[in-house]
Tab-separated table of C-alpha atoms in Angstrom:
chain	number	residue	atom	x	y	z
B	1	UNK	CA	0.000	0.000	0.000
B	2	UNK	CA	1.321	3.440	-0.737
B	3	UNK	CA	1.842	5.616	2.252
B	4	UNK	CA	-0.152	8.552	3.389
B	5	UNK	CA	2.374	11.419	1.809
B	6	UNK	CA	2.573	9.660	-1.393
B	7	UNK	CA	-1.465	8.801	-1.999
B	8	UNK	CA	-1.354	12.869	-1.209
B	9	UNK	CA	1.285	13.237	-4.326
B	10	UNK	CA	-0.804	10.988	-6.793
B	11	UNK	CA	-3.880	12.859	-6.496
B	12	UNK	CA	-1.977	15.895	-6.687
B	13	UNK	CA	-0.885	15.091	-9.283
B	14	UNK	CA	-3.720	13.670	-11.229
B	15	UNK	CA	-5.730	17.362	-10.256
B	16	UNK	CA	-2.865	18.976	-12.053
B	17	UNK	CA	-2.886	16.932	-15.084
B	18	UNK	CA	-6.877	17.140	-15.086
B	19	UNK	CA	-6.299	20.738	-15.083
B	20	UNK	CA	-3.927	21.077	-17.507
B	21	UNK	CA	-5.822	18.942	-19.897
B	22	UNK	CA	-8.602	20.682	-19.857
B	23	UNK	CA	-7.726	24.311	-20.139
B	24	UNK	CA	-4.966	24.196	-22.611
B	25	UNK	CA	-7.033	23.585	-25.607
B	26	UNK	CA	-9.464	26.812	-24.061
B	27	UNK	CA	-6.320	28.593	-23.838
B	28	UNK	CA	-5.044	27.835	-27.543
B	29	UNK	CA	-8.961	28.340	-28.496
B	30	UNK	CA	-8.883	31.674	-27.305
B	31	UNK	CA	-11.639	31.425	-24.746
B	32	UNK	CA	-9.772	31.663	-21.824
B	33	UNK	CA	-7.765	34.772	-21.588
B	34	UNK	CA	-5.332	35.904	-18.407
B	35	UNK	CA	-7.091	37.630	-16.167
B	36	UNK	CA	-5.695	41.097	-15.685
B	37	UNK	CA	-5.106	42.961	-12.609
B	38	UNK	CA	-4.602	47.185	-13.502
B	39	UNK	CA	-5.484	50.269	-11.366
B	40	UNK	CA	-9.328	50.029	-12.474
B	41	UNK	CA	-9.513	46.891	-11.057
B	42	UNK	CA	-9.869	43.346	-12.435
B	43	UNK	CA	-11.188	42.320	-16.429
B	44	UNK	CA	-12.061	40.028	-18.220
B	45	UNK	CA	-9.511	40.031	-21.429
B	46	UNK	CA	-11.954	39.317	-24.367
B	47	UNK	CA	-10.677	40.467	-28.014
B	48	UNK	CA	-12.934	43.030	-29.576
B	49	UNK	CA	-14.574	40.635	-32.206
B	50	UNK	CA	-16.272	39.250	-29.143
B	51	UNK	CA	-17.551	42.602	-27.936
B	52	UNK	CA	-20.773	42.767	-29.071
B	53	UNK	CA	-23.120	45.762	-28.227
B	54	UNK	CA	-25.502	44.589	-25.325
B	55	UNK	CA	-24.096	41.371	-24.788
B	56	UNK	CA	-21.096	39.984	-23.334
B	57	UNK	CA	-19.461	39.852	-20.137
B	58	UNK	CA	-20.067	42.567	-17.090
B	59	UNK	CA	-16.883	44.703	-17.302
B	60	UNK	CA	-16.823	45.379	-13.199
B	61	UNK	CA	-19.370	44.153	-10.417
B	62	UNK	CA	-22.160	42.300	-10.835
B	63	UNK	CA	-24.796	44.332	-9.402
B	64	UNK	CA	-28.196	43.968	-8.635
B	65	UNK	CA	-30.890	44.546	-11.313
B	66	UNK	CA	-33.164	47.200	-9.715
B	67	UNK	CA	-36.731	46.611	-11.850
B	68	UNK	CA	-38.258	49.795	-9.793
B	69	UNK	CA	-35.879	52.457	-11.490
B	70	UNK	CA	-37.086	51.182	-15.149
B	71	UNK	CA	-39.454	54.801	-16.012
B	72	UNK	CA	-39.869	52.649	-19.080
B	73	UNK	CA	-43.152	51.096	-17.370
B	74	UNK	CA	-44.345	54.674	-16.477
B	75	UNK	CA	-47.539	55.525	-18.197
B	76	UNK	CA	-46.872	58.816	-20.287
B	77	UNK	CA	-48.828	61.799	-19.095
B	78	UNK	CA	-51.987	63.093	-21.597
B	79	UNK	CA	-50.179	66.456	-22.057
B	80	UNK	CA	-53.024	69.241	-22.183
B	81	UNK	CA	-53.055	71.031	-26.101
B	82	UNK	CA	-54.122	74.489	-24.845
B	83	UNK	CA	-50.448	74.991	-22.839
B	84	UNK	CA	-47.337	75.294	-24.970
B	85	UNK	CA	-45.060	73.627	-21.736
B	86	UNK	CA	-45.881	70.069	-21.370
B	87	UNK	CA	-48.779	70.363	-18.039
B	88	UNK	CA	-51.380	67.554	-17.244
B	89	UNK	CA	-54.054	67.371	-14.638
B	90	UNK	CA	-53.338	65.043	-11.438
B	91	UNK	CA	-55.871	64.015	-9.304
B	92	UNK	CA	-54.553	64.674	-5.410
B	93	UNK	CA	-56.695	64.798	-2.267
B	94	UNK	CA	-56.669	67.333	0.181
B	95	UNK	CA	-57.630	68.244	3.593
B	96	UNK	CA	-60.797	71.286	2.945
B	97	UNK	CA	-61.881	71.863	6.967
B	98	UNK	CA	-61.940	68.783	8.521
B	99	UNK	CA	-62.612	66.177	5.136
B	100	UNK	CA	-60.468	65.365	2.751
B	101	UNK	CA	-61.277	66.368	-1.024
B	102	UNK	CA	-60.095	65.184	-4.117
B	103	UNK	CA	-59.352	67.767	-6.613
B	104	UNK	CA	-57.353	68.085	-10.201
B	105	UNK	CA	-53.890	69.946	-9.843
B	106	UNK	CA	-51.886	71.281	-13.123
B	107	UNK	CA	-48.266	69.642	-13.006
B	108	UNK	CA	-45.515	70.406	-15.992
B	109	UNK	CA	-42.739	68.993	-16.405
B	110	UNK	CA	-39.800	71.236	-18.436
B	111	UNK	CA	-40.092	72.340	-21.676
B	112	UNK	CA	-36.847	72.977	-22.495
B	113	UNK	CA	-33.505	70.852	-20.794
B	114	UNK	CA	-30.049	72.013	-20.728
B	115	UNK	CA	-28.180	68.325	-20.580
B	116	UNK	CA	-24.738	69.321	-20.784
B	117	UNK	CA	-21.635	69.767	-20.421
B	118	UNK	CA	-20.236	70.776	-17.025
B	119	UNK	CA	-18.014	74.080	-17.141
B	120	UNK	CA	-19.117	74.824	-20.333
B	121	UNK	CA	-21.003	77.819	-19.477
B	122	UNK	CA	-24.486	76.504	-18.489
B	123	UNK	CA	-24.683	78.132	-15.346
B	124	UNK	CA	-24.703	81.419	-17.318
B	125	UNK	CA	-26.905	80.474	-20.031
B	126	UNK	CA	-29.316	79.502	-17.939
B	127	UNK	CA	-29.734	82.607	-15.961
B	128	UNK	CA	-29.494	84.572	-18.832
B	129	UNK	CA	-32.872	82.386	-20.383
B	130	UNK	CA	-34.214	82.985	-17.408
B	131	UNK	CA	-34.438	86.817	-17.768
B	132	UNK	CA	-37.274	86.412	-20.817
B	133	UNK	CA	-40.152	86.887	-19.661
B	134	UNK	CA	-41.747	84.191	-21.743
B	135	UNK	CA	-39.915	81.778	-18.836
B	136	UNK	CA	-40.844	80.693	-15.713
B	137	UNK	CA	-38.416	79.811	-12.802
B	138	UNK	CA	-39.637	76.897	-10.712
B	139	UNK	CA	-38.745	76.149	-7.047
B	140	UNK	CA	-35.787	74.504	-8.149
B	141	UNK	CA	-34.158	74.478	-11.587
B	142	UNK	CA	-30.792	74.218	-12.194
B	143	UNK	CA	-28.930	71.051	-10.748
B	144	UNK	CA	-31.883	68.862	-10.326
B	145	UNK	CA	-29.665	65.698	-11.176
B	146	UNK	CA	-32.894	63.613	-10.734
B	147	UNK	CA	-32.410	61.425	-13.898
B	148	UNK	CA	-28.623	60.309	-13.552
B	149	UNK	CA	-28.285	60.672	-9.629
B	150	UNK	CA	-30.471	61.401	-7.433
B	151	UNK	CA	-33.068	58.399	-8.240
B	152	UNK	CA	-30.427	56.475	-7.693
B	153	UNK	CA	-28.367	57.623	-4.371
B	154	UNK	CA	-31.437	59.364	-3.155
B	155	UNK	CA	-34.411	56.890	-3.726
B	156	UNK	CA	-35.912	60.131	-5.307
B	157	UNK	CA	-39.425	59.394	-6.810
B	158	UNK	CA	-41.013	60.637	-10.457
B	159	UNK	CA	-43.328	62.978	-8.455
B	160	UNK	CA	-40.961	64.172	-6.271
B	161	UNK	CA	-39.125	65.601	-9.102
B	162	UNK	CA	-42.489	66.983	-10.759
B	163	UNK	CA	-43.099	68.740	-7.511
B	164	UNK	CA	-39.712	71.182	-8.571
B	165	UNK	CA	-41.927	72.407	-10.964
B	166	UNK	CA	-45.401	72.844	-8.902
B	167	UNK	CA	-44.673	76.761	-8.346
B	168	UNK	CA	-43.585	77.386	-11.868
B	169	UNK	CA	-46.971	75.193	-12.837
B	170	UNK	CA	-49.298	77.990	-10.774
B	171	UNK	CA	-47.819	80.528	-12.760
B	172	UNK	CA	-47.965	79.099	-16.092
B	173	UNK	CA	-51.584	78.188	-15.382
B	174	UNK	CA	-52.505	82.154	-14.448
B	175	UNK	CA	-51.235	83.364	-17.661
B	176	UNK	CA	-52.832	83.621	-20.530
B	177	UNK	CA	-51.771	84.763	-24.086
B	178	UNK	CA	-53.071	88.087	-24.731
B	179	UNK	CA	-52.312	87.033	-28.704
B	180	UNK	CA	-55.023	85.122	-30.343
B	181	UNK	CA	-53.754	82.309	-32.474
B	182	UNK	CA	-55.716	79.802	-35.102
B	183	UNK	CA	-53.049	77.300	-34.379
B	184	UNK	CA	-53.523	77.145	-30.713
B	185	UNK	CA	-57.265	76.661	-29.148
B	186	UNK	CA	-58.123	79.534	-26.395
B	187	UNK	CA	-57.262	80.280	-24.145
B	188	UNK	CA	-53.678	79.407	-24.718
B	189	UNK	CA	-51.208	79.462	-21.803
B	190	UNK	CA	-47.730	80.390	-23.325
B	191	UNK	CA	-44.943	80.109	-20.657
B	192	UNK	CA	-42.130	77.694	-20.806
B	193	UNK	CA	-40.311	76.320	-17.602
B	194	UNK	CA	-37.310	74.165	-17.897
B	195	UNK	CA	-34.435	72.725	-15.817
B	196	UNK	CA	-30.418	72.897	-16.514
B	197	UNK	CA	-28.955	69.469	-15.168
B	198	UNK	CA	-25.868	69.244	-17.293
B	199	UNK	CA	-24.630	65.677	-16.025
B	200	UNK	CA	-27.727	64.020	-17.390
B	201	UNK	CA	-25.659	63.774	-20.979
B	202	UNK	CA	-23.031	61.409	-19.647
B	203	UNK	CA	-23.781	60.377	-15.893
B	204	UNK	CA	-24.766	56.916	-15.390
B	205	UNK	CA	-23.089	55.194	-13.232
B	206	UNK	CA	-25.797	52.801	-12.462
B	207	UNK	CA	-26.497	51.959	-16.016
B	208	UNK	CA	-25.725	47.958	-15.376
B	209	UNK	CA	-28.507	47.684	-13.011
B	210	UNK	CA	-31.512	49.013	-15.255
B	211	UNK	CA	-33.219	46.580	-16.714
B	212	UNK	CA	-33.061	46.008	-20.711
B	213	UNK	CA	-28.715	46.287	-19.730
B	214	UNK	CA	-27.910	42.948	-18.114
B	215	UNK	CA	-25.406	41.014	-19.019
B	216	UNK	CA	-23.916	44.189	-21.153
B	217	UNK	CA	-20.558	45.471	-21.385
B	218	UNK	CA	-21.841	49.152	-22.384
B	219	UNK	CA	-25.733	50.587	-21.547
B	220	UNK	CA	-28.434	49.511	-24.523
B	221	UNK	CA	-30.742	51.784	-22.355
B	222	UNK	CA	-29.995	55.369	-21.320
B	223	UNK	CA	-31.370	58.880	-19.994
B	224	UNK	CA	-31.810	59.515	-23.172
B	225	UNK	CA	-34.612	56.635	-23.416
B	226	UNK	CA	-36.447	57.532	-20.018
B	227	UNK	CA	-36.357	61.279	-20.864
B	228	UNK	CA	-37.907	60.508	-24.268
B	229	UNK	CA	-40.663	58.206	-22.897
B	230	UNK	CA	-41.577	60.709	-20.129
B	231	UNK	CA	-40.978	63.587	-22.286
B	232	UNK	CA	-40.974	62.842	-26.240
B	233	UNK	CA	-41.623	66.496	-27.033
B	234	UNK	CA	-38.799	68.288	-24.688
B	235	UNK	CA	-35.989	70.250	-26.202
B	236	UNK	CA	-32.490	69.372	-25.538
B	237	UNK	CA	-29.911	72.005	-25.286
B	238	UNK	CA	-25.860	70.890	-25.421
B	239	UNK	CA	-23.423	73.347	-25.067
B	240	UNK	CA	-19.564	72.562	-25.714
B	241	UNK	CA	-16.377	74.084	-24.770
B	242	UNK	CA	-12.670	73.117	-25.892
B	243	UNK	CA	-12.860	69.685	-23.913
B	244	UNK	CA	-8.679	70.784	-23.119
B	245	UNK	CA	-9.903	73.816	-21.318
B	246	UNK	CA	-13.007	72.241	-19.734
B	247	UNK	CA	-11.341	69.519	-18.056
B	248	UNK	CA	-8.824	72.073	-16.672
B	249	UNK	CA	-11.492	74.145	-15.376
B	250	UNK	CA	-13.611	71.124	-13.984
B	251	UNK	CA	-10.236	70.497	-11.722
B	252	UNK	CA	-10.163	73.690	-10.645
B	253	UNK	CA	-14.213	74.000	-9.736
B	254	UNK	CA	-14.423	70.399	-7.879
B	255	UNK	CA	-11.056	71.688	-5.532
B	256	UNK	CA	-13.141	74.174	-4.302
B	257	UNK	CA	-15.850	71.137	-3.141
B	258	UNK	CA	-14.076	68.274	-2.580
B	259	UNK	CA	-11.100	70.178	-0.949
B	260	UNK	CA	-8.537	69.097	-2.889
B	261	UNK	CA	-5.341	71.157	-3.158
B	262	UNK	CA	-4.829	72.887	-6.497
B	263	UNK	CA	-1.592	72.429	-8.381
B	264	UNK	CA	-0.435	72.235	-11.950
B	265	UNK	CA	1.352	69.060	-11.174
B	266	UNK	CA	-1.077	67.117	-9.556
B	267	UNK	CA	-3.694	68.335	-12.669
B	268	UNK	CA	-0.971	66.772	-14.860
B	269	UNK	CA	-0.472	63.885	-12.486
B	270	UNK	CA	-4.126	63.072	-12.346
B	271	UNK	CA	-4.535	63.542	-16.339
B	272	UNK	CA	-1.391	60.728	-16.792
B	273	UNK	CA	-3.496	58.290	-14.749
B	274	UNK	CA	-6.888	58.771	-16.279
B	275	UNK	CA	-5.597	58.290	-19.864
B	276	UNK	CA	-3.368	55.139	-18.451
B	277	UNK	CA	-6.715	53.471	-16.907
B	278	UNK	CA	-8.471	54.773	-20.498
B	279	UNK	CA	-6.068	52.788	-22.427
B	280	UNK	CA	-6.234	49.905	-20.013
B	281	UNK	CA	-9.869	49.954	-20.632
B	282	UNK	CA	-9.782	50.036	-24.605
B	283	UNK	CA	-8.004	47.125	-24.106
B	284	UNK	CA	-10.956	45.078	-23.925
B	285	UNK	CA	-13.605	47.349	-24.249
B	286	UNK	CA	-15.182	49.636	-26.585
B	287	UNK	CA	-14.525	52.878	-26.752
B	288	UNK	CA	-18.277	53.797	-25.770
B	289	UNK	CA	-18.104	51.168	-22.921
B	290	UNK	CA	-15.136	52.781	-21.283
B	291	UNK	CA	-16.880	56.194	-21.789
B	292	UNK	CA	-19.881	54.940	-19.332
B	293	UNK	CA	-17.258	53.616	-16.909
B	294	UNK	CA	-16.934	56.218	-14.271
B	295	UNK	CA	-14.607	54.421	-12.283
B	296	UNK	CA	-11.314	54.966	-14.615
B	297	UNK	CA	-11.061	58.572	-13.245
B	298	UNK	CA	-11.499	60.744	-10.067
B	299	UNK	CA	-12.685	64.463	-10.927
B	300	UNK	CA	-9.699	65.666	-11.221
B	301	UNK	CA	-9.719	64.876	-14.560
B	302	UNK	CA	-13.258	63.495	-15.763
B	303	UNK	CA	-11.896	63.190	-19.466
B	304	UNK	CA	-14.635	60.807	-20.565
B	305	UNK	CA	-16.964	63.891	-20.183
B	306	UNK	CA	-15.634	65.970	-23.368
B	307	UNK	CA	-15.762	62.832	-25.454
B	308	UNK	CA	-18.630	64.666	-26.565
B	309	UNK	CA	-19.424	62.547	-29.976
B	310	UNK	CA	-20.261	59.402	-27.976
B	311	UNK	CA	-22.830	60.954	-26.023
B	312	UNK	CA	-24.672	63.044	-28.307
B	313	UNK	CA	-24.542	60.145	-30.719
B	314	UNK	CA	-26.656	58.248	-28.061
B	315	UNK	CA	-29.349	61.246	-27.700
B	316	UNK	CA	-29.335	61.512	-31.322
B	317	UNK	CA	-30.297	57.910	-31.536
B	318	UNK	CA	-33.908	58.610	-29.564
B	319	UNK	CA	-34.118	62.324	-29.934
B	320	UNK	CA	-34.739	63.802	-33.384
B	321	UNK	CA	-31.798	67.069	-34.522
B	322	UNK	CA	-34.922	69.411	-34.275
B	323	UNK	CA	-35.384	69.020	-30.751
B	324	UNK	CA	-31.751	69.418	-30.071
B	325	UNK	CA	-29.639	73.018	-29.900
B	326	UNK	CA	-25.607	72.378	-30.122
B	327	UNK	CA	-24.040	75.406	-28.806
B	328	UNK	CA	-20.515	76.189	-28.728
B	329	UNK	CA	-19.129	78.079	-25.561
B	330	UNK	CA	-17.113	80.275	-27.177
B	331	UNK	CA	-20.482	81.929	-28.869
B	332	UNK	CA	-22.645	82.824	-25.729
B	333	UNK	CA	-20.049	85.714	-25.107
B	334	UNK	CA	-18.411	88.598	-27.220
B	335	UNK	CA	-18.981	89.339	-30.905
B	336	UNK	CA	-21.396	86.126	-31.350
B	337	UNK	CA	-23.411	86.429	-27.795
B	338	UNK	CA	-26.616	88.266	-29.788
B	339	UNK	CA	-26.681	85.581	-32.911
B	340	UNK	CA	-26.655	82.661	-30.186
B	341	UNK	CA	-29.566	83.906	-27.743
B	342	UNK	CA	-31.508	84.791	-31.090
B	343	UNK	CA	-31.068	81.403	-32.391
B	344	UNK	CA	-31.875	80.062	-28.805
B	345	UNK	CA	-34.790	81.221	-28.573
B	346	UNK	CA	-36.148	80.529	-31.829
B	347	UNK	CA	-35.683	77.131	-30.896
B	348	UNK	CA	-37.638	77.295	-28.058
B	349	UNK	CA	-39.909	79.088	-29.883
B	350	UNK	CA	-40.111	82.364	-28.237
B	351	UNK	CA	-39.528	85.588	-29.315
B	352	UNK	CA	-35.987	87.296	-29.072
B	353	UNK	CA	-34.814	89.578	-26.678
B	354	UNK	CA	-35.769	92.905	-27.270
B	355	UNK	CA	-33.039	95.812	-27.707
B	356	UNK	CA	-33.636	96.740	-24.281
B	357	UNK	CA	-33.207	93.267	-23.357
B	358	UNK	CA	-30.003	92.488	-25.249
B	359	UNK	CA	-28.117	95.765	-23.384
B	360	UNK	CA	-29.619	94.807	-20.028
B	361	UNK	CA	-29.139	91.139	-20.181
B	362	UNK	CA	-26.174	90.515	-22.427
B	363	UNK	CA	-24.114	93.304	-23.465
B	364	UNK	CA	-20.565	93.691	-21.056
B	365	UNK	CA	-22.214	91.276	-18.380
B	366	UNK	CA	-20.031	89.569	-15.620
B	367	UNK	CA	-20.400	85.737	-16.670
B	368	UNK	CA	-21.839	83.582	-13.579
B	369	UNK	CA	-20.441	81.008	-12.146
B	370	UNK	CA	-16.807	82.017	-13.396
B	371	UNK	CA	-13.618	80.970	-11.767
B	372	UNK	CA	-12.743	81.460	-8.295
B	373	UNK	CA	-9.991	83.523	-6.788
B	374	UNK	CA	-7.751	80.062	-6.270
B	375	UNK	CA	-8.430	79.350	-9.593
B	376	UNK	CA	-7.444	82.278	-11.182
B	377	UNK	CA	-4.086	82.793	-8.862
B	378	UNK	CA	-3.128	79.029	-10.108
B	379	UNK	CA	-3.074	80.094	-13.929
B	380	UNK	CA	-3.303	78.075	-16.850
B	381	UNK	CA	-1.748	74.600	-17.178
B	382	UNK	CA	1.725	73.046	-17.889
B	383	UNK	CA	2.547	73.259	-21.771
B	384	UNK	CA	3.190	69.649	-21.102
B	385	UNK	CA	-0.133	68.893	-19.983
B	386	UNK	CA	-2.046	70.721	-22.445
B	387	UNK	CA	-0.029	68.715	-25.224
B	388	UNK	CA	-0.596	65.360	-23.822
B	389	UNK	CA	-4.471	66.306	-23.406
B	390	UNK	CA	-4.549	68.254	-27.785
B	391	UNK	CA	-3.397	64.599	-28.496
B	392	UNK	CA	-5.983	62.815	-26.314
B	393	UNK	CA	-9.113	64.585	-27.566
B	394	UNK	CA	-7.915	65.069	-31.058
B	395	UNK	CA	-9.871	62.132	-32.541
B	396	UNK	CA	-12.387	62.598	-30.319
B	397	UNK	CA	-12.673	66.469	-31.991
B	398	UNK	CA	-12.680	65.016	-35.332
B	399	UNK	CA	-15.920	62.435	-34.726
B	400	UNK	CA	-17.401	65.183	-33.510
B	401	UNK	CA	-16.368	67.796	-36.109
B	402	UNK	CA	-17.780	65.050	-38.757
B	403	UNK	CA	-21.255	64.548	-36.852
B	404	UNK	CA	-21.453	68.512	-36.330
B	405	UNK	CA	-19.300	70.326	-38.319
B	406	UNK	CA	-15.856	71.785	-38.294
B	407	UNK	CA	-16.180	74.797	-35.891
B	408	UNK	CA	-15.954	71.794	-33.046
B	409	UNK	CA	-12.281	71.066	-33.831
B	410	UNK	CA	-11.150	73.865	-31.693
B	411	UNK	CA	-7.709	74.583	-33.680
């Protein structure tokens, strides 16, 4: 009989050569890959002619599929044809002396939606569309975040988020166009609210748990879908700055909240990193899935966010072009300011500013939200930096440039 240690050995060994047997010809098959180990954690190596769009293998966790954030399964609201913003009628109860009454309330939702991007200039447009007096400010309008973050972190519901726009919904139901107009039935309420949320464009990072994305390496379903459903009619404005300059700025601007300590070097330091984990990603990912994949960068340098193509090719897919304004940053001041808050608001179909209006509201204006004392002591970046970031967005430029046109190549 063979002693203890060596019937230990045999089946040792006979584990070993089971194993080897079986996974060399995976191995030489190409189905089993190494398993990589990088700074945005562990992948799955697959080649790209496996990739396939909404299939595939889970790039990170596996997380839970949450059915109750699918607005999919939302009924649309009968929108009422007599109000130009999109208002229905709700039936609430309320207390009237001491019984409770059930009566119809008007709630709207926005009319118009500034989606992105961050430190772009939103902040400024948005006040600035603000002073017409076609629209209405609600209790809340600018930083809502309800359909990329706060449904999610906040447990947030639908009619919480239509109760931003109660107050703004008592005004637009008091006015009434003094106009008379064949193509509208009287009387005709013609204010406009709208809300300015300028992550919604990119943020998801819970897109793996809503349903219709299982089992995906890159979202099937995004905002884009829900806000479509909910709101097929809305208008979408983007505006775009030099993504080199906007990333730089969004260090600066998030220093200021997360207490971070502004230098050139750690903006370049951070920048070297995020483009490292980027091409880590690409390595077995798509471009677009490593674009939804908030986890290869802190905020010190969110460069996914000016890969602006990739996202507005996704709103593009659900939205038609009419009901979406592309605005570059560089026109909403100087020379250009006048011509870009005209075309504006012919796309929301108001009228433009008056004379009056244009001195008052846009001529030789301080721009809001600008940046901070800190920020302006540090200066601009390292040549170095802004190199190494010209040669990371270049491409990124051109698919744009070829979807828009050329003025987004920002030479």
């Amino acid at each position: 009989m063979l002693s203890k240690n060596r019937r230990w050995a045999a089946l040792l060994w006979i584990v070993v050569c089971g194993m080897w047997l079986v996974c060399v010809p995976l191995i030489k098959s190409g189905l089993i890959t190494k398993l990589r180990l990088s700074s945005i954690g562990p992948s799955l190596g697959i080649g790209r002619d496996e990739l396939c769009y909404g299939k595939g293998f889970r790039p990170f966790v596996n997380r839970t599929l949450r059915p109750d954030w699918d607005l999919m399964k939302t009924v649309p609201y009968k929108m009422l044809p007599h109000f130009k913003n999109p208002c229905f009628l709700q039936k609430v109860t309320v207390w009237v002396g001491d019984r409770i009454k059930s009566q119809q309330k008007l709630r709207c939702l926005p009319y118009f939606f500034i989606i992105g991007f961050p430190k772009s200039g939103t902040t400024d447009l948005w006040h600035r569309i603000l002073r017409h007096p076609d629209v209405v400010y609600g209790n809340k309008g600018k930083e809502l975040m309800f359909f990329n973050r706060k449904r999610f972190y906040n447990n947030r519901s639908l009619d919480h988020y239509i109760s931003y726009f109660d107050e703004a919904a008592n005004i637009i139901q008091d006015v009434v166009s003094s106009s008379a107009c064949e193509s509208h039935l009287f009387p005709y309420h013609h204010l406009i609210t709208g809300e300015a949320s300028v992550d919604t464009i990119f943020d998801n990072k819970r897109w793996s748990q809503l349903p219709g994305n299982q089992g995906c390496n890159e979202p099937v379903i995004t905002t884009a879908d829900f806000l479509r459903h909910l709101m097929p009619d809305t208008r979408l404005i983007v505006v775009m700055r030099n993504p080199v300059e906007r990333v730089y700025s969004d260090y600066i601007y998030e220093g200021k909240i997360l207490r971070y300590n502004l230098s050139k070097a750690d903006f370049h330091e951070a920048v070297l990193k995020a483009i490292k984990n980027h091409e880590d990603c690409r390595q077995y990912f798509t471009e677009r899935g490593c674009a939804y994949n908030g986890s290869l960068e802190t905020y010190k340098a969110r460069l996914r966010v000016g890969m602006y193509h990739i996202f507005i090719r996704d709103w593009l897919r659900v939205f038609p072009w009419e009901q979406m304004l592309f605005i570059r940053t560089d026109d909403l001041s100087g020379e250009n300011a006048i011509k870009t808050y005209q075309k504006i608001f012919r796309f929301l179909q108001t009228r433009p500013f008056t004379r009056a209006e244009e001195e008052k509201y846009l001529r030789h204006k301080r721009r809001m939200n600008a940046r901070h004392k800190e920020g302006r002591g540090l200066g601009d970046m390292l040549d170095a930096t802004k190199r190494i970031l010209t040669n990371f967005y270049e491409p990124h430029n051109v698919a744009l440039a070829k979807l828009l046109n050329e003025r987004y190549l920002w030479k």
